[in-house]
PDB file of C-alpha atoms in Angstrom:
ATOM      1  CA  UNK A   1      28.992  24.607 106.808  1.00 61.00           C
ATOM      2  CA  UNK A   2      32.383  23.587 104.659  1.00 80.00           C
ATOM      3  CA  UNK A   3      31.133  21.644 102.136  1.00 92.00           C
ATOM      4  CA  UNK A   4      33.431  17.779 101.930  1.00 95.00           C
ATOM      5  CA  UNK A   5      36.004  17.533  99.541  1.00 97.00           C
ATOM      6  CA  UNK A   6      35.803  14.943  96.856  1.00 98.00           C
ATOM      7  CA  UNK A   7      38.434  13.796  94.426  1.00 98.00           C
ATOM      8  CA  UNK A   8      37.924  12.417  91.262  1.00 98.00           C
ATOM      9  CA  UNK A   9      41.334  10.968  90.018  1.00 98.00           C
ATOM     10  CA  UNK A  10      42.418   9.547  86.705  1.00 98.00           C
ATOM     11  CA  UNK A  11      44.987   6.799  85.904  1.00 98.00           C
ATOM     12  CA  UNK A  12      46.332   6.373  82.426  1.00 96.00           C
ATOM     13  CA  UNK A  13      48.715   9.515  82.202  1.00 96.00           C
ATOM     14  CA  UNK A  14      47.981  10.946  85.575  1.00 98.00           C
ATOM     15  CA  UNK A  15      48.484   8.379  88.019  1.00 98.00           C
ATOM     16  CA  UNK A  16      50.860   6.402  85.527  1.00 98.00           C
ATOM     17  CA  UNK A  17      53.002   8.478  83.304  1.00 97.00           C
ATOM     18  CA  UNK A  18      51.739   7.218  80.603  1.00 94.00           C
ATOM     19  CA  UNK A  19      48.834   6.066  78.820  1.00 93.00           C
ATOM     20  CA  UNK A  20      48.666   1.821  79.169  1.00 95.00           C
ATOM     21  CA  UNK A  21      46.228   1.259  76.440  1.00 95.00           C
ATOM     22  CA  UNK A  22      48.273   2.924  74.220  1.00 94.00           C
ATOM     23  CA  UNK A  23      51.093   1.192  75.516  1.00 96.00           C
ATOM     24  CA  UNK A  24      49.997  -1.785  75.278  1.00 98.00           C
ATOM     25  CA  UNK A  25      48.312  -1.011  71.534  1.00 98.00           C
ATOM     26  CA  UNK A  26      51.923   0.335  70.632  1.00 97.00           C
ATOM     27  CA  UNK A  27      53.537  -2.771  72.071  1.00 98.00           C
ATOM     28  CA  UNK A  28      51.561  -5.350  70.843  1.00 98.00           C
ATOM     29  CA  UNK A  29      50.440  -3.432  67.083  1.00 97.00           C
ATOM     30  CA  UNK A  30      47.885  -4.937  66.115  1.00 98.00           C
ATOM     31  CA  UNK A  31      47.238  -3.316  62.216  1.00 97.00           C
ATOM     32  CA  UNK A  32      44.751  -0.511  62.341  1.00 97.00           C
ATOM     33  CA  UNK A  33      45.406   0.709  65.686  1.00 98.00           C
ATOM     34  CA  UNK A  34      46.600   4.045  65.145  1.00 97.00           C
ATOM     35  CA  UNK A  35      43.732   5.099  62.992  1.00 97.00           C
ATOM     36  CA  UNK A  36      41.556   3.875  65.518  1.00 96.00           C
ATOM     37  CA  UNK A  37      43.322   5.708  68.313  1.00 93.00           C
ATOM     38  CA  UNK A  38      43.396   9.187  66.361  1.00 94.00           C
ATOM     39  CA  UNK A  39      39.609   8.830  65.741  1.00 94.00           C
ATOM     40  CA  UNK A  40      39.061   8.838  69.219  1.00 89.00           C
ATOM     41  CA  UNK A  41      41.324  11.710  70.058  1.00 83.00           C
ATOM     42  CA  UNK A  42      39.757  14.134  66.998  1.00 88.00           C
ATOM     43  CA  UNK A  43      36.389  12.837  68.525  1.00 86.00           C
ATOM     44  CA  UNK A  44      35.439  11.372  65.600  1.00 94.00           C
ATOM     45  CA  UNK A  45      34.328   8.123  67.171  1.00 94.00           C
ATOM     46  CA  UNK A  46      33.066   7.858  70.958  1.00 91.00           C
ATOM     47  CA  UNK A  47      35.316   6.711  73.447  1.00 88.00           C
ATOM     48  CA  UNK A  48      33.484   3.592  74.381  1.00 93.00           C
ATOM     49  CA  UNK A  49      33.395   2.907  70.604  1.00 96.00           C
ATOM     50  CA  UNK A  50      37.032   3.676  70.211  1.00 95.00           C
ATOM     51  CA  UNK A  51      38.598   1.659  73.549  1.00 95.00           C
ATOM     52  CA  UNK A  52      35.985  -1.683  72.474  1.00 97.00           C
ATOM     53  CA  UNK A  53      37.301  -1.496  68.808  1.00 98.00           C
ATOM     54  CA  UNK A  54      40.846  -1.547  69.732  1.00 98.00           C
ATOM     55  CA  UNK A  55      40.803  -4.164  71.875  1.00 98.00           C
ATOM     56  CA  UNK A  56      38.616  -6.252  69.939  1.00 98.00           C
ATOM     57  CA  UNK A  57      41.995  -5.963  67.783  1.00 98.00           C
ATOM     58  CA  UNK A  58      44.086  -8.491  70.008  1.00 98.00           C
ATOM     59  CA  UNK A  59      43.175 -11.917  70.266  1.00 98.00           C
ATOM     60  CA  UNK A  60      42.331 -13.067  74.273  1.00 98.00           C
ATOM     61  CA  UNK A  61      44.900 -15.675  73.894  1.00 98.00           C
ATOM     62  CA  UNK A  62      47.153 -12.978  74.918  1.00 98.00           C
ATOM     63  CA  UNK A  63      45.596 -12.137  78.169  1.00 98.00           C
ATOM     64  CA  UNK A  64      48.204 -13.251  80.416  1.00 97.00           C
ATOM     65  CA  UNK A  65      50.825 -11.352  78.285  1.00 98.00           C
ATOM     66  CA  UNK A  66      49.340  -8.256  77.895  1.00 98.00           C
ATOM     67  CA  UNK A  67      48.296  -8.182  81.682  1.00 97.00           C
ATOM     68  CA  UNK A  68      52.073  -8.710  82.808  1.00 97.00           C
ATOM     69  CA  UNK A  69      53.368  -6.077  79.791  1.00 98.00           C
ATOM     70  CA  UNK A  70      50.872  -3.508  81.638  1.00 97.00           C
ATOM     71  CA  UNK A  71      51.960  -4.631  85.084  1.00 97.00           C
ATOM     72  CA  UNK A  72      55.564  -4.540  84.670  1.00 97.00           C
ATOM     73  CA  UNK A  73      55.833  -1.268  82.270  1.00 96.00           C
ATOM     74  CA  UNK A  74      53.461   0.919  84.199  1.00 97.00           C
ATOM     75  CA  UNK A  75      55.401   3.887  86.427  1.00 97.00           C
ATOM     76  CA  UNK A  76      54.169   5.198  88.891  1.00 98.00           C
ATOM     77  CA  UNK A  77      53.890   9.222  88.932  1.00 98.00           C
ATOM     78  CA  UNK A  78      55.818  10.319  91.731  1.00 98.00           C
ATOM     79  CA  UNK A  79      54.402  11.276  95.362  1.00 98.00           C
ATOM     80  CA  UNK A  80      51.462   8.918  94.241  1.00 98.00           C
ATOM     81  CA  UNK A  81      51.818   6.780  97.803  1.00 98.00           C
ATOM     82  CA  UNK A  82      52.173  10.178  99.807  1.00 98.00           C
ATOM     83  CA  UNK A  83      49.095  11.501  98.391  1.00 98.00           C
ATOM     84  CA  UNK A  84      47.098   8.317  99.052  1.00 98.00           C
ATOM     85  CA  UNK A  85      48.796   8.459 102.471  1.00 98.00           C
ATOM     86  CA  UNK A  86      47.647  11.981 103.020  1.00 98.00           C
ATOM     87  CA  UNK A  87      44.095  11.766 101.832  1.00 98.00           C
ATOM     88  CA  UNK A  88      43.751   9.009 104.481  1.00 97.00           C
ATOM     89  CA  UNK A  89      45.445  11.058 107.271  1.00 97.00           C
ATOM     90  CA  UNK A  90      43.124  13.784 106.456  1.00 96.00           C
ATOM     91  CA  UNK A  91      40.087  12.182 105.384  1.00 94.00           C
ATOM     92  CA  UNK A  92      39.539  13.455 102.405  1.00 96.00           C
ATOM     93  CA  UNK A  93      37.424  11.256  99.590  1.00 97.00           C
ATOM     94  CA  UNK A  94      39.784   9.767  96.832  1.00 98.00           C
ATOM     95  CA  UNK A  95      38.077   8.197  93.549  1.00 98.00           C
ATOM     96  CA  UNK A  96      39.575   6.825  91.263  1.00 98.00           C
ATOM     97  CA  UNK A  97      37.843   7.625  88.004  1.00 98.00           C
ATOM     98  CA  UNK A  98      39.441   5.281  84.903  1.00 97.00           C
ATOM     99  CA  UNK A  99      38.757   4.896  81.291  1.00 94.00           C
ATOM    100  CA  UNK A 100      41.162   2.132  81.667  1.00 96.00           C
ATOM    101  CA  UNK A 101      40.770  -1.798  81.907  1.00 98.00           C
ATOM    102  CA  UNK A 102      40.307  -3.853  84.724  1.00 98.00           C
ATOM    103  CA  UNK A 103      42.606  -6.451  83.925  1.00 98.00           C
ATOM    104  CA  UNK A 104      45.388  -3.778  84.546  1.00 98.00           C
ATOM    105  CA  UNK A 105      43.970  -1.165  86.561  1.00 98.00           C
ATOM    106  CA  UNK A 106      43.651  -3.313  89.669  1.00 98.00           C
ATOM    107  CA  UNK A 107      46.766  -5.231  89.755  1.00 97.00           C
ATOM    108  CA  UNK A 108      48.867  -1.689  89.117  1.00 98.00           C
ATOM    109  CA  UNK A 109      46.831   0.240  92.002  1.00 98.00           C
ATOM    110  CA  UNK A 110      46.895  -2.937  94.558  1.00 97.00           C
ATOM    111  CA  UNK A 111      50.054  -2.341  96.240  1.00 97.00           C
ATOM    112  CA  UNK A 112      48.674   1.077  97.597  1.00 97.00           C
ATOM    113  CA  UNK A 113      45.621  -0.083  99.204  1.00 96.00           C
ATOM    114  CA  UNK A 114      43.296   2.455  98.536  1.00 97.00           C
ATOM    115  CA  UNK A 115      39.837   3.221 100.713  1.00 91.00           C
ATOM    116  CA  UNK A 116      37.753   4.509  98.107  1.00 90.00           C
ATOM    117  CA  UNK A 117      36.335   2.646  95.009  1.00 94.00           C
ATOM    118  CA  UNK A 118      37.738   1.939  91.446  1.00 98.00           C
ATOM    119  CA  UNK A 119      35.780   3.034  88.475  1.00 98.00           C
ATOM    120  CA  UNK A 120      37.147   1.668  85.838  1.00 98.00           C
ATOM    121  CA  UNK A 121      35.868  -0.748  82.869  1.00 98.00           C
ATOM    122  CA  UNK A 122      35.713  -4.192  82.476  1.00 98.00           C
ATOM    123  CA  UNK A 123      36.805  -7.193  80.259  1.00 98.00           C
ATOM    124  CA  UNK A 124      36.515 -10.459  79.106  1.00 98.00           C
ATOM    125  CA  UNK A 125      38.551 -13.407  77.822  1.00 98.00           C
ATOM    126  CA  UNK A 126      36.400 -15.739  77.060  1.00 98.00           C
ATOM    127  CA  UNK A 127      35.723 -15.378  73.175  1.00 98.00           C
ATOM    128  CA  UNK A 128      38.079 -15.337  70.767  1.00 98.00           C
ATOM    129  CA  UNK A 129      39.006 -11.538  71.187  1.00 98.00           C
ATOM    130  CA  UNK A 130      39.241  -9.416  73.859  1.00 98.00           C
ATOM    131  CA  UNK A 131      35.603  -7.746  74.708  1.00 98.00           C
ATOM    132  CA  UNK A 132      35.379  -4.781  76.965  1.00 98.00           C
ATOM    133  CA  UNK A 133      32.892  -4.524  79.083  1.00 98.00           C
ATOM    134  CA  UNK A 134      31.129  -1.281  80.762  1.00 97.00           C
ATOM    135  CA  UNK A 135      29.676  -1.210  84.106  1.00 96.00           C
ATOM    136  CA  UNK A 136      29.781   2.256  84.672  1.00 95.00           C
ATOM    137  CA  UNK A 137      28.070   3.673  81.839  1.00 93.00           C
ATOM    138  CA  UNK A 138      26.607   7.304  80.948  1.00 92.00           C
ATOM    139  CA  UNK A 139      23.088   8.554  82.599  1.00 91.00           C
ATOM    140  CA  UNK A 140      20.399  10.277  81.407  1.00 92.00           C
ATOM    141  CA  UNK A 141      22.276  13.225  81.427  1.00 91.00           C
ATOM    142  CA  UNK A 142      25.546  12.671  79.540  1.00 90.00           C
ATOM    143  CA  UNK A 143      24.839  11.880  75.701  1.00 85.00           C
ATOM    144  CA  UNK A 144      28.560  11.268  74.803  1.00 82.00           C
ATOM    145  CA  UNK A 145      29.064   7.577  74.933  1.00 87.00           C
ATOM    146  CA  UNK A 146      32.029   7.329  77.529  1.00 88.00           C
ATOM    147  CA  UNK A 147      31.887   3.661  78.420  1.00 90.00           C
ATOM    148  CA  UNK A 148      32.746   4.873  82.114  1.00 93.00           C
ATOM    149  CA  UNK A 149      31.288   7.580  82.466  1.00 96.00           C
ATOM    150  CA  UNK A 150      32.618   9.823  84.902  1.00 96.00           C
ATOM    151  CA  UNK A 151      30.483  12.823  85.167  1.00 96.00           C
ATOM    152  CA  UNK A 152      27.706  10.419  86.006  1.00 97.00           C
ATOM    153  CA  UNK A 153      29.901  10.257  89.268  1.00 97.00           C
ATOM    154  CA  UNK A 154      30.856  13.022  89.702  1.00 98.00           C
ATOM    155  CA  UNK A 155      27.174  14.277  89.583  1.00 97.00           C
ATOM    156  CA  UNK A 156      26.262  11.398  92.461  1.00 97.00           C
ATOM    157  CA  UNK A 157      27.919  13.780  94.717  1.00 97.00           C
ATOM    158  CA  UNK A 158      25.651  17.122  95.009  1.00 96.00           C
ATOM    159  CA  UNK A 159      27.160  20.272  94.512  1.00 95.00           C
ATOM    160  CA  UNK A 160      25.236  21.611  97.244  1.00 95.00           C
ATOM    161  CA  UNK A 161      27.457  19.319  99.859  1.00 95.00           C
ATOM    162  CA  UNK A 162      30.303  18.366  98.039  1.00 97.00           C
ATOM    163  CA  UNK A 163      33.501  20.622  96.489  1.00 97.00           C
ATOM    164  CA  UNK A 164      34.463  18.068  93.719  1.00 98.00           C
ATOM    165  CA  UNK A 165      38.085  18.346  92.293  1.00 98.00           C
ATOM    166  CA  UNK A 166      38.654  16.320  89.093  1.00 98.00           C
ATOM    167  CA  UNK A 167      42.641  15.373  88.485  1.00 98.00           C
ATOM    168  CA  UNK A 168      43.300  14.444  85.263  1.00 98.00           C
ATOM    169  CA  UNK A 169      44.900  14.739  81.604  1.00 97.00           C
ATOM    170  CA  UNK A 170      43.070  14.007  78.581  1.00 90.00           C
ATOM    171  CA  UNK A 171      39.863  13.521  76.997  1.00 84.00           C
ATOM    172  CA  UNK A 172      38.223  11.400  79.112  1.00 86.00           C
ATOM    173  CA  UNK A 173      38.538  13.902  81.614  1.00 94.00           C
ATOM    174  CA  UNK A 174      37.226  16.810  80.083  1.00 93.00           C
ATOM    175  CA  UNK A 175      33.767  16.503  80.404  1.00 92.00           C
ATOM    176  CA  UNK A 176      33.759  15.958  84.212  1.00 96.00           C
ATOM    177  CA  UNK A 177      35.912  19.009  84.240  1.00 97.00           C
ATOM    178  CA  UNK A 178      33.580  21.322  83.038  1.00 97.00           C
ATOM    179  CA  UNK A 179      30.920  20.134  85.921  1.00 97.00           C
ATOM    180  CA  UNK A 180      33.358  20.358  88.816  1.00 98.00           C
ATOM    181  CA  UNK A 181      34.519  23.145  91.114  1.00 97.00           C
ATOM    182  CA  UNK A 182      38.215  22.782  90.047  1.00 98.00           C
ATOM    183  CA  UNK A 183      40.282  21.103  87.804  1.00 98.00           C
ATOM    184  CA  UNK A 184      44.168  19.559  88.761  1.00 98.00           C
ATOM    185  CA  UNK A 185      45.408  19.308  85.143  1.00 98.00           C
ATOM    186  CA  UNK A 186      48.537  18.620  82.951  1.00 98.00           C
ATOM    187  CA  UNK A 187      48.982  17.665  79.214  1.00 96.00           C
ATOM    188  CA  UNK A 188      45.831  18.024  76.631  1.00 94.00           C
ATOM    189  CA  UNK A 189      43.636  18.368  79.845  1.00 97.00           C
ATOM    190  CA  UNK A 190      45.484  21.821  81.050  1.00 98.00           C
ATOM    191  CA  UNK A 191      45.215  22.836  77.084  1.00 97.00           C
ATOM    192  CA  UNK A 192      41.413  22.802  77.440  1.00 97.00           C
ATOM    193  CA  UNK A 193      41.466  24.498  80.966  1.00 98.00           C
ATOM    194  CA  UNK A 194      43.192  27.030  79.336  1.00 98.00           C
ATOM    195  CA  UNK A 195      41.143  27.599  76.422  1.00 98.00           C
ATOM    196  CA  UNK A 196      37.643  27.069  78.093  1.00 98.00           C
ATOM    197  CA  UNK A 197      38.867  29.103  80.959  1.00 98.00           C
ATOM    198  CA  UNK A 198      37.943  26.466  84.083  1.00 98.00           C
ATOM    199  CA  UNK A 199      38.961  26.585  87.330  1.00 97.00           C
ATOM    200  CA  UNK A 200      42.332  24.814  87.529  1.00 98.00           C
ATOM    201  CA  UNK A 201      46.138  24.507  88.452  1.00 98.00           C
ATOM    202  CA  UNK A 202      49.003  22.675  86.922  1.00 98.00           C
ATOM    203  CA  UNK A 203      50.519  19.610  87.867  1.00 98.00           C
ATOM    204  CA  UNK A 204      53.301  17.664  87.155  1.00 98.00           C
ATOM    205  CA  UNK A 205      53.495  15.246  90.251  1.00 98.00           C
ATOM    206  CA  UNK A 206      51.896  14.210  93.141  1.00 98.00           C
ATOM    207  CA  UNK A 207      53.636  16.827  95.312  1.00 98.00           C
ATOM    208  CA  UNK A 208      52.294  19.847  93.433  1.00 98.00           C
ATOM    209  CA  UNK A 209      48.858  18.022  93.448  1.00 98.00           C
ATOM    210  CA  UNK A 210      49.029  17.432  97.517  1.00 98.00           C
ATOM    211  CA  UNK A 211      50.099  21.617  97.966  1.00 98.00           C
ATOM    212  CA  UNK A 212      47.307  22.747  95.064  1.00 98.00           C
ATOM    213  CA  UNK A 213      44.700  20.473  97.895  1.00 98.00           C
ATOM    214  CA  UNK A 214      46.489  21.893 100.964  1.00 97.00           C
ATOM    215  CA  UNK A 215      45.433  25.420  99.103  1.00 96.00           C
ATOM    216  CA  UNK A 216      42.001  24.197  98.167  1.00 95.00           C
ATOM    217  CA  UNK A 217      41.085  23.097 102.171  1.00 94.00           C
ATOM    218  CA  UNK A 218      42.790  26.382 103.730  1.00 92.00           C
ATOM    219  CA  UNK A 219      41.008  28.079 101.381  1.00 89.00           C
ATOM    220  CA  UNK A 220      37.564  26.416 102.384  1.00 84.00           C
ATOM    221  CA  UNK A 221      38.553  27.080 106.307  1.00 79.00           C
ATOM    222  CA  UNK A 222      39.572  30.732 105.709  1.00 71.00           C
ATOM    223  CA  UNK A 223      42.710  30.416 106.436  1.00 65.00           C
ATOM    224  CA  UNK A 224      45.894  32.328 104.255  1.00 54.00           C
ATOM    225  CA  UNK A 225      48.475  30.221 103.357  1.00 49.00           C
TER     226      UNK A 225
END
């Protein structure tokens, strides 16, 4: 029996072309930013640590301004609409898997309509500075303090049933990467891919990543491409 494809996508740097949190951290500068943003890259500090410290940074008075900064600056990797388009033609399962932000997540992803759920984490407004919130947080199995945790996911779909692609580009990727069957990778994701020698292929749009899944099924059905 061919086991169902799953996709676990990103969206800060793969779905976007850029990062938004740094954008917006870069944008608005609030002092102390940087330091905090390198600790989290050299994994000195955890990622959940890292993304609530920074934000804790701005003040929530800003919330509609840093919401329509996101909204307006975000772009759109190309062939992103033809690859949701052909995951629904084809039924094949599309996550998306975010270490980003609600508050910007949602608005930038509405206009395509997706099937599958969001994971992404959460915010609030209501104090004086910005809080994030995590409703997707690590399980007993993952000791790394994500704050949305996505090998917890990916691990909710059983290897035995399931051939689970991760899509991705930086940290917050890597650890689902080395639990999946394959890796779609580009930037400091495809460096570690590399040097840990996963299972993966290159990317630099959403064409290459709709071939690299036409591979993936034909491969699955036995058929040469």
């Amino acid at each position: 029996m061919t086991k169902q494809l799953v996709l676990f996508c990103d969206f800060d740097g793969t779905i976007t072309e850029k990062d938004n949190i740094v954008a917006i951290m870069r944008h608005f500068h609030p002092p102390g930013w940087e330091e905090l943003t390198e600790q989290i890259l050299t994994q000195q500090i955890s990622i959940r640590e890292g993304v609530g410290k920074l934000f804790s940074l701005l003040p929530s008075s800003l919330e509609h301004e840093i919401t329509q900064f996101a909204v307006e600056n975000a772009r759109i990797r190309p062939g992103f609409a033809e690859f949701v388009d052909y995951c629904r033609q084809e039924n094949v399962t599309l996550l998306i898997t975010s270490g980003g932000i609600d508050f910007f997540v949602h608005p930038i992803l509405a206009p395509f309509q997706l099937d599958g759920p969001i994971y992404c984490n959460g915010s609030d407004f209501s104090k004086e500075r910005i809080k994030i919130t995590w409703p997707h947080t690590c399980d007993e199995h993952c000791q790394t303090d994500c704050g949305m945790c996505k090998t917890t996911i990916i691990r909710s779909y059983d290897a035995t049933g399931y051939t689970r692609v991760v899509i991705g580009d930086s940290i917050t990727d890597l650890a689902g990467s080395r639990i999946a069957d394959f890796v779609i990778a580009r930037s400091f994701l495809l460096e570690k891919c590399q040097e840990e020698n996963l299972s993966h292929k290159p990317f630099t749009t959403f064409y290459d990543v709709i071939s690299i899944i036409k591979a993936i099924r034909a491969k699955q059905e036995g058929i040469v491409l």
